[in-house]
């Protein structure tokens, strides 16, 4: 389906998610990667506390994450009305006591972290390559700021390594994104980690994930 | 905020010597940011001791000087010299009470210059490639390798 893209939100043309009639959208990429991501997050996530998913999209991730990490109370968010509707529909279809109703949050806008209590886990997937550099900087700075002491920020997606893509397919996708929107395209792994360091987080070794993706994680020291 | 793209930002009195001569605001800015860089280094080494001797020097090198010059000038162009000078004063005043742990806390010890929005400040920081310079220094010092392989 088509939709308008709210200011500051990623261009969703690259994540087609048709509504199957009951409000639940489905993104093939989310279905493919959610089990692997959930397993990786479960290894590093706090046992309890609050978790925020930024740009939660269809809601297929958070449903799985809530089941995999039952000690965390999950707060999905997305700036798009139809995505939040999809998240609600997924929650209705697969109820879980540890998922809150989705909130309208544009993670690429400055200032949102100050308006929300700190989270013990902040996560987003497949966002940075869809937005320009400047928005990515804001998103990373705010996400870091929203990470509580002792908490962890986790970022999943495709990244450049030493400024290079890692496959022909990634190179083609990166080129298409960059051509469609100045500043969009894959961000370099070390560039992302540098943003987190500047925000006072301590990076951990990146995890290799399927399809050349990475899970980048960084923690905020307890005290 | 943690505007300037300054490390966890603005703080750290330990190394700030009392000025012996009149300093320009930009010179004061250099002194205070270098002190904060030193605090940030201490903070990271406390958490990851393998970083000892591998963090970038707190002192400005030429790329960092150019990036901060661009940022400073960008701020002044936006709101004028006085608010930027006030921000630097606030940074200096925050230093004595700051600890390395504060640098990792995520709080913003100093606000933007009056009249400068977060959004515009971030645009200036981005345009001036402050983060790119910081990344390069982390890579060249070996700190990034340690953090990604420890």
Tab-separated table of C-alpha atoms in Angstrom:
chain	number	residue	atom	x	y	z
A	1	UNK	CA	0.000	0.000	0.000
A	2	UNK	CA	1.109	3.535	-0.402
A	3	UNK	CA	1.210	6.141	2.299
A	4	UNK	CA	2.481	9.565	2.998
A	5	UNK	CA	5.729	9.740	4.896
A	6	UNK	CA	5.681	11.906	8.009
A	7	UNK	CA	8.429	14.484	8.288
A	8	UNK	CA	11.539	12.972	9.707
A	9	UNK	CA	10.482	9.411	9.170
A	10	UNK	CA	12.312	7.069	6.854
A	11	UNK	CA	11.175	6.600	3.314
A	12	UNK	CA	9.069	3.474	3.574
A	13	UNK	CA	9.134	2.635	-0.127
A	14	UNK	CA	11.889	0.224	0.727
A	15	UNK	CA	9.845	-1.684	3.275
A	16	UNK	CA	6.620	-2.573	1.519
A	17	UNK	CA	4.136	-3.780	4.059
A	18	UNK	CA	0.688	-4.488	2.656
A	19	UNK	CA	-2.273	-4.430	5.015
A	20	UNK	CA	-3.927	-7.843	4.878
A	21	UNK	CA	-7.317	-6.448	5.783
A	22	UNK	CA	-7.342	-6.428	9.558
A	23	UNK	CA	-4.858	-3.620	9.966
A	24	UNK	CA	-1.868	-5.884	10.388
A	25	UNK	CA	0.861	-5.057	7.946
A	26	UNK	CA	3.655	-7.433	7.154
A	27	UNK	CA	7.193	-6.674	6.070
A	28	UNK	CA	9.073	-9.607	4.596
A	29	UNK	CA	12.373	-8.380	5.969
A	30	UNK	CA	10.981	-8.142	9.484
A	31	UNK	CA	9.657	-11.667	9.304
A	32	UNK	CA	12.985	-12.936	8.058
A	33	UNK	CA	15.165	-11.310	10.661
A	34	UNK	CA	13.068	-11.082	13.806
A	35	UNK	CA	13.954	-14.462	15.276
A	36	UNK	CA	17.657	-13.885	14.843
A	37	UNK	CA	17.428	-10.393	16.303
A	38	UNK	CA	15.267	-11.544	19.195
A	39	UNK	CA	17.766	-14.271	20.047
A	40	UNK	CA	20.664	-11.813	19.973
A	41	UNK	CA	18.835	-9.194	22.011
A	42	UNK	CA	17.791	-11.760	24.592
A	43	UNK	CA	21.453	-12.450	25.279
A	44	UNK	CA	22.310	-8.849	26.047
A	45	UNK	CA	19.075	-7.302	27.291
A	46	UNK	CA	18.469	-6.530	30.949
A	47	UNK	CA	16.281	-9.054	32.710
A	48	UNK	CA	13.739	-6.410	33.564
A	49	UNK	CA	12.883	-2.807	32.932
A	50	UNK	CA	11.547	-0.769	30.048
A	51	UNK	CA	12.379	-1.279	26.399
A	52	UNK	CA	11.718	1.154	23.567
A	53	UNK	CA	11.494	0.147	19.937
A	54	UNK	CA	12.015	3.115	17.639
A	55	UNK	CA	10.408	3.029	14.194
A	56	UNK	CA	8.620	-0.174	15.126
A	57	UNK	CA	6.987	-0.336	11.692
A	58	UNK	CA	4.542	-3.166	11.208
A	59	UNK	CA	4.829	-4.389	14.801
A	60	UNK	CA	6.107	-7.828	13.860
A	61	UNK	CA	9.346	-7.242	15.706
A	62	UNK	CA	7.942	-6.116	19.010
A	63	UNK	CA	5.495	-9.013	19.170
A	64	UNK	CA	8.372	-11.438	18.968
A	65	UNK	CA	10.657	-9.427	21.251
A	66	UNK	CA	8.039	-9.258	23.990
A	67	UNK	CA	7.661	-13.014	23.919
A	68	UNK	CA	11.410	-13.582	23.923
A	69	UNK	CA	12.146	-11.095	26.705
A	70	UNK	CA	9.150	-11.335	29.032
A	71	UNK	CA	10.839	-9.440	31.843
A	72	UNK	CA	10.951	-6.272	29.791
A	73	UNK	CA	7.987	-3.999	29.273
A	74	UNK	CA	8.035	-2.971	25.623
A	75	UNK	CA	7.086	0.419	24.281
A	76	UNK	CA	6.760	0.399	20.492
A	77	UNK	CA	6.816	3.709	18.636
A	78	UNK	CA	6.457	4.986	15.112
A	79	UNK	CA	5.707	8.379	13.540
A	80	UNK	CA	3.324	6.951	10.919
A	81	UNK	CA	-0.367	6.545	11.698
A	82	UNK	CA	-0.795	3.405	9.638
A	83	UNK	CA	2.223	1.755	11.261
A	84	UNK	CA	0.921	2.458	14.727
A	85	UNK	CA	-2.421	1.019	13.628
A	86	UNK	CA	-0.618	-2.076	12.423
A	87	UNK	CA	1.235	-2.406	15.712
A	88	UNK	CA	-2.064	-2.167	17.580
A	89	UNK	CA	-3.551	-4.796	15.310
A	90	UNK	CA	-0.648	-7.168	15.926
A	91	UNK	CA	-0.958	-6.641	19.678
A	92	UNK	CA	-4.685	-7.385	19.437
A	93	UNK	CA	-4.005	-10.526	17.448
A	94	UNK	CA	-1.220	-11.732	19.712
A	95	UNK	CA	-1.889	-10.172	23.112
A	96	UNK	CA	0.987	-9.779	25.524
A	97	UNK	CA	0.919	-8.154	28.912
A	98	UNK	CA	4.330	-6.614	28.419
A	99	UNK	CA	3.635	-4.474	25.352
A	100	UNK	CA	2.230	-0.978	25.703
A	101	UNK	CA	0.183	0.758	23.046
A	102	UNK	CA	2.397	2.351	20.397
A	103	UNK	CA	3.307	5.997	20.774
A	104	UNK	CA	3.763	8.637	18.081
A	105	UNK	CA	7.484	9.279	18.118
A	106	UNK	CA	9.668	10.821	15.443
A	107	UNK	CA	13.099	9.644	16.500
A	108	UNK	CA	14.776	11.894	13.955
A	109	UNK	CA	13.495	15.057	15.614
A	110	UNK	CA	15.597	16.706	18.315
A	111	UNK	CA	14.382	16.723	21.877
A	112	UNK	CA	12.243	13.630	22.195
A	113	UNK	CA	14.505	11.846	24.650
A	114	UNK	CA	14.023	14.554	27.236
A	115	UNK	CA	10.282	14.005	27.090
A	116	UNK	CA	10.458	10.295	27.835
A	117	UNK	CA	11.742	8.507	30.872
A	118	UNK	CA	15.015	6.627	30.292
A	119	UNK	CA	14.761	3.114	28.896
A	120	UNK	CA	16.799	0.095	29.874
A	121	UNK	CA	16.879	-1.079	26.277
A	122	UNK	CA	16.490	1.064	23.181
A	123	UNK	CA	16.327	-0.715	19.842
A	124	UNK	CA	15.795	0.101	16.214
A	125	UNK	CA	16.253	-1.803	12.998
A	126	UNK	CA	16.820	-0.854	9.397
A	127	UNK	CA	16.450	2.860	9.906
A	128	UNK	CA	19.772	4.637	9.509
A	129	UNK	CA	20.310	3.778	5.861
A	130	UNK	CA	16.920	5.203	4.948
A	131	UNK	CA	17.529	8.674	6.346
A	132	UNK	CA	20.029	11.469	5.633
A	133	UNK	CA	23.174	11.847	7.702
A	134	UNK	CA	21.895	14.793	9.674
A	135	UNK	CA	18.743	12.965	10.735
A	136	UNK	CA	20.814	9.916	11.587
A	137	UNK	CA	22.973	12.033	13.876
A	138	UNK	CA	19.906	13.335	15.652
A	139	UNK	CA	18.388	9.892	15.951
A	140	UNK	CA	21.561	8.438	17.423
A	141	UNK	CA	22.058	11.318	19.843
A	142	UNK	CA	18.494	11.134	21.090
A	143	UNK	CA	18.461	7.344	21.307
A	144	UNK	CA	21.649	7.456	23.342
A	145	UNK	CA	20.186	10.090	25.593
A	146	UNK	CA	17.114	7.903	26.140
A	147	UNK	CA	19.285	5.014	27.318
A	148	UNK	CA	19.289	4.734	31.101
A	149	UNK	CA	22.374	4.206	33.219
A	150	UNK	CA	23.168	0.534	32.953
A	151	UNK	CA	20.979	0.322	29.863
A	152	UNK	CA	21.838	-0.700	26.343
A	153	UNK	CA	21.216	0.737	22.902
A	154	UNK	CA	21.006	-1.799	20.075
A	155	UNK	CA	20.941	-0.971	16.394
A	156	UNK	CA	20.355	-3.522	13.662
A	157	UNK	CA	20.884	-3.016	9.978
A	158	UNK	CA	23.302	-2.846	7.080
A	159	UNK	CA	26.455	-0.787	7.508
A	160	UNK	CA	29.558	0.111	5.587
A	161	UNK	CA	32.826	-1.303	6.907
A	162	UNK	CA	35.754	1.031	6.450
A	163	UNK	CA	33.569	2.972	4.048
A	164	UNK	CA	32.814	-0.015	1.845
A	165	UNK	CA	29.777	-2.160	1.233
A	166	UNK	CA	30.207	-5.887	1.710
A	167	UNK	CA	28.387	-7.338	-1.304
A	168	UNK	CA	27.265	-6.398	-4.783
A	169	UNK	CA	23.667	-6.364	-3.621
A	170	UNK	CA	24.463	-4.018	-0.773
A	171	UNK	CA	26.438	-1.783	-3.100
A	172	UNK	CA	23.510	-1.538	-5.491
A	173	UNK	CA	21.010	-0.810	-2.721
A	174	UNK	CA	23.306	1.760	-1.143
A	175	UNK	CA	23.742	3.467	-4.505
A	176	UNK	CA	19.995	3.538	-5.087
A	177	UNK	CA	19.290	4.998	-1.670
A	178	UNK	CA	21.986	7.620	-2.089
A	179	UNK	CA	20.656	8.589	-5.504
A	180	UNK	CA	17.076	8.838	-4.305
A	181	UNK	CA	17.828	11.004	-1.272
A	182	UNK	CA	20.999	12.985	-0.648
A	183	UNK	CA	22.675	11.790	2.521
A	184	UNK	CA	20.691	8.576	2.694
A	185	UNK	CA	22.370	5.218	2.204
A	186	UNK	CA	24.395	2.941	4.391
A	187	UNK	CA	26.257	4.591	7.263
A	188	UNK	CA	29.698	3.437	8.276
A	189	UNK	CA	29.925	1.186	11.299
A	190	UNK	CA	32.650	3.254	12.938
A	191	UNK	CA	30.824	6.483	12.228
A	192	UNK	CA	27.806	5.158	14.113
A	193	UNK	CA	29.929	3.957	17.008
A	194	UNK	CA	31.659	7.336	17.160
A	195	UNK	CA	28.281	9.015	17.590
A	196	UNK	CA	27.499	6.707	20.486
A	197	UNK	CA	30.867	7.288	22.116
A	198	UNK	CA	30.366	11.022	21.877
A	199	UNK	CA	27.072	10.528	23.642
A	200	UNK	CA	28.814	8.755	26.505
A	201	UNK	CA	27.977	5.152	25.608
A	202	UNK	CA	30.505	2.337	25.642
A	203	UNK	CA	30.355	0.286	22.430
A	204	UNK	CA	30.552	-3.474	22.504
A	205	UNK	CA	31.915	-5.619	19.695
A	206	UNK	CA	29.460	-5.607	16.777
A	207	UNK	CA	27.669	-8.872	16.092
A	208	UNK	CA	27.582	-10.287	12.603
A	209	UNK	CA	24.044	-11.091	11.547
A	210	UNK	CA	22.537	-12.746	8.508
A	211	UNK	CA	22.634	-11.035	5.119
A	212	UNK	CA	25.714	-8.966	5.985
A	213	UNK	CA	23.837	-7.022	8.635
A	214	UNK	CA	25.248	-6.040	12.001
A	215	UNK	CA	23.851	-5.635	15.470
A	216	UNK	CA	25.649	-2.678	17.035
A	217	UNK	CA	25.325	-2.337	20.770
A	218	UNK	CA	26.556	0.177	23.309
A	219	UNK	CA	25.942	0.483	27.020
A	220	UNK	CA	25.669	3.392	29.370
A	221	UNK	CA	27.795	2.875	32.428
A	222	UNK	CA	25.905	2.233	35.640
A	223	UNK	CA	27.555	5.086	37.511
B	1	UNK	CA	22.248	19.688	25.533
B	2	UNK	CA	25.390	18.108	24.399
B	3	UNK	CA	25.482	20.419	21.511
B	4	UNK	CA	28.684	21.036	20.035
B	5	UNK	CA	29.231	17.510	19.300
B	6	UNK	CA	31.309	17.911	22.324
B	7	UNK	CA	31.884	14.724	24.081
B	8	UNK	CA	29.447	13.995	26.624
B	9	UNK	CA	30.015	17.317	26.701
B	10	UNK	CA	30.995	20.107	28.421
B	11	UNK	CA	32.894	19.751	31.527
B	12	UNK	CA	36.010	19.066	33.419
B	13	UNK	CA	37.929	21.399	35.400
B	14	UNK	CA	40.874	19.448	36.281
B	15	UNK	CA	43.143	20.633	33.581
B	16	UNK	CA	41.985	24.142	33.092
B	17	UNK	CA	44.699	26.542	34.025
B	18	UNK	CA	43.822	30.022	35.053
B	19	UNK	CA	44.395	32.226	32.050
B	20	UNK	CA	47.519	34.298	32.375
B	21	UNK	CA	46.560	36.607	29.573
B	22	UNK	CA	43.428	37.749	27.912
B	23	UNK	CA	42.014	34.956	25.848
B	24	UNK	CA	39.677	35.158	22.949
B	25	UNK	CA	36.447	33.261	23.302
B	26	UNK	CA	37.724	30.740	20.805
B	27	UNK	CA	40.867	30.193	22.872
B	28	UNK	CA	38.725	29.706	25.959
B	29	UNK	CA	36.646	27.276	23.971
B	30	UNK	CA	39.767	25.305	23.109
B	31	UNK	CA	40.879	25.138	26.726
B	32	UNK	CA	37.530	24.013	28.015
B	33	UNK	CA	36.939	21.412	25.336
B	34	UNK	CA	40.388	19.938	25.834
B	35	UNK	CA	39.691	19.628	29.540
B	36	UNK	CA	36.457	17.870	28.755
B	37	UNK	CA	38.142	15.598	26.295
B	38	UNK	CA	40.574	14.622	29.046
B	39	UNK	CA	37.702	13.826	31.377
B	40	UNK	CA	36.010	11.795	28.711
B	41	UNK	CA	39.192	9.821	28.167
B	42	UNK	CA	39.418	9.127	31.879
B	43	UNK	CA	35.831	7.960	31.895
B	44	UNK	CA	36.316	5.512	29.057
B	45	UNK	CA	39.548	4.130	30.478
B	46	UNK	CA	37.853	3.513	33.803
B	47	UNK	CA	35.218	1.437	32.044
B	48	UNK	CA	37.539	-0.207	29.509
B	49	UNK	CA	41.089	-0.271	30.908
B	50	UNK	CA	42.467	-1.612	27.618
B	51	UNK	CA	41.927	1.881	26.263
B	52	UNK	CA	44.771	3.230	28.383
B	53	UNK	CA	47.130	4.995	26.029
B	54	UNK	CA	44.830	4.429	23.052
B	55	UNK	CA	42.324	7.245	23.358
B	56	UNK	CA	42.859	10.274	21.122
B	57	UNK	CA	44.867	13.049	22.730
B	58	UNK	CA	42.602	15.561	24.413
B	59	UNK	CA	44.412	18.414	22.740
B	60	UNK	CA	43.110	19.742	19.474
B	61	UNK	CA	44.908	18.710	16.333
B	62	UNK	CA	44.485	20.596	13.099
B	63	UNK	CA	41.429	18.680	11.815
B	64	UNK	CA	39.697	19.102	15.151
B	65	UNK	CA	40.644	22.754	15.288
B	66	UNK	CA	39.180	23.295	11.837
B	67	UNK	CA	35.962	21.487	12.742
B	68	UNK	CA	35.540	23.407	15.983
B	69	UNK	CA	36.412	26.693	14.282
B	70	UNK	CA	33.692	26.004	11.756
B	71	UNK	CA	31.252	25.153	14.519
B	72	UNK	CA	32.157	28.147	16.663
B	73	UNK	CA	31.819	30.480	13.703
B	74	UNK	CA	28.532	28.843	12.792
B	75	UNK	CA	27.171	29.445	16.250
B	76	UNK	CA	28.331	33.062	16.226
B	77	UNK	CA	26.791	33.598	12.817
B	78	UNK	CA	23.496	32.319	14.165
B	79	UNK	CA	23.187	34.136	17.473
B	80	UNK	CA	26.131	36.511	17.844
B	81	UNK	CA	29.257	36.488	19.988
B	82	UNK	CA	27.736	37.226	23.375
B	83	UNK	CA	25.524	34.131	23.694
B	84	UNK	CA	28.355	31.912	22.503
B	85	UNK	CA	30.683	33.534	25.034
B	86	UNK	CA	28.092	32.910	27.716
B	87	UNK	CA	27.952	29.253	26.724
B	88	UNK	CA	31.711	28.968	27.054
B	89	UNK	CA	31.550	30.613	30.460
B	90	UNK	CA	28.906	28.097	31.483
B	91	UNK	CA	31.172	25.317	30.279
B	92	UNK	CA	34.044	26.706	32.341
B	93	UNK	CA	31.850	27.058	35.379
B	94	UNK	CA	30.661	23.481	35.091
B	95	UNK	CA	34.149	22.060	35.057
B	96	UNK	CA	35.074	22.031	38.732
B	97	UNK	CA	32.142	19.846	39.660
B	98	UNK	CA	32.380	17.400	36.791
B	99	UNK	CA	33.727	13.900	37.197
B	100	UNK	CA	34.577	11.286	34.578
B	101	UNK	CA	31.408	9.466	35.549
B	102	UNK	CA	29.391	12.543	34.694
B	103	UNK	CA	30.711	12.344	31.155
B	104	UNK	CA	29.032	8.992	30.692
B	105	UNK	CA	25.757	9.939	32.287
B	106	UNK	CA	23.968	11.315	29.281
B	107	UNK	CA	22.976	14.524	30.964
B	108	UNK	CA	23.676	17.839	29.303
B	109	UNK	CA	25.800	20.003	31.522
B	110	UNK	CA	25.461	23.089	29.360
B	111	UNK	CA	22.722	24.451	27.153
B	112	UNK	CA	23.083	25.760	23.638
B	113	UNK	CA	23.846	29.433	23.251
B	114	UNK	CA	20.693	31.392	23.910
B	115	UNK	CA	18.664	31.664	20.761
B	116	UNK	CA	20.152	28.609	19.100
B	117	UNK	CA	17.794	25.676	18.761
B	118	UNK	CA	18.890	22.082	19.173
B	119	UNK	CA	17.962	21.439	15.586
B	120	UNK	CA	20.080	24.275	14.220
B	121	UNK	CA	22.985	23.426	16.512
B	122	UNK	CA	22.962	19.859	15.257
B	123	UNK	CA	22.877	21.094	11.673
B	124	UNK	CA	25.963	23.209	12.268
B	125	UNK	CA	27.787	20.365	13.996
B	126	UNK	CA	26.916	18.092	11.104
B	127	UNK	CA	27.902	20.604	8.441
B	128	UNK	CA	31.252	21.126	10.157
B	129	UNK	CA	32.012	17.402	10.149
B	130	UNK	CA	32.776	17.386	13.852
B	131	UNK	CA	31.696	13.787	14.214
B	132	UNK	CA	33.685	12.653	11.223
B	133	UNK	CA	36.829	14.150	12.725
B	134	UNK	CA	36.080	12.521	16.042
B	135	UNK	CA	35.564	9.163	14.358
B	136	UNK	CA	38.835	9.474	12.492
B	137	UNK	CA	40.717	10.278	15.670
B	138	UNK	CA	39.184	7.252	17.405
B	139	UNK	CA	40.207	5.034	14.518
B	140	UNK	CA	43.734	6.448	14.247
B	141	UNK	CA	44.389	6.186	17.978
B	142	UNK	CA	43.382	2.524	18.008
B	143	UNK	CA	40.530	3.117	20.429
B	144	UNK	CA	37.891	2.067	17.923
B	145	UNK	CA	39.644	-1.222	17.263
B	146	UNK	CA	39.782	-1.992	20.962
B	147	UNK	CA	36.142	-1.130	21.478
B	148	UNK	CA	34.963	-3.255	18.562
B	149	UNK	CA	37.116	-6.280	19.332
B	150	UNK	CA	37.363	-6.441	23.092
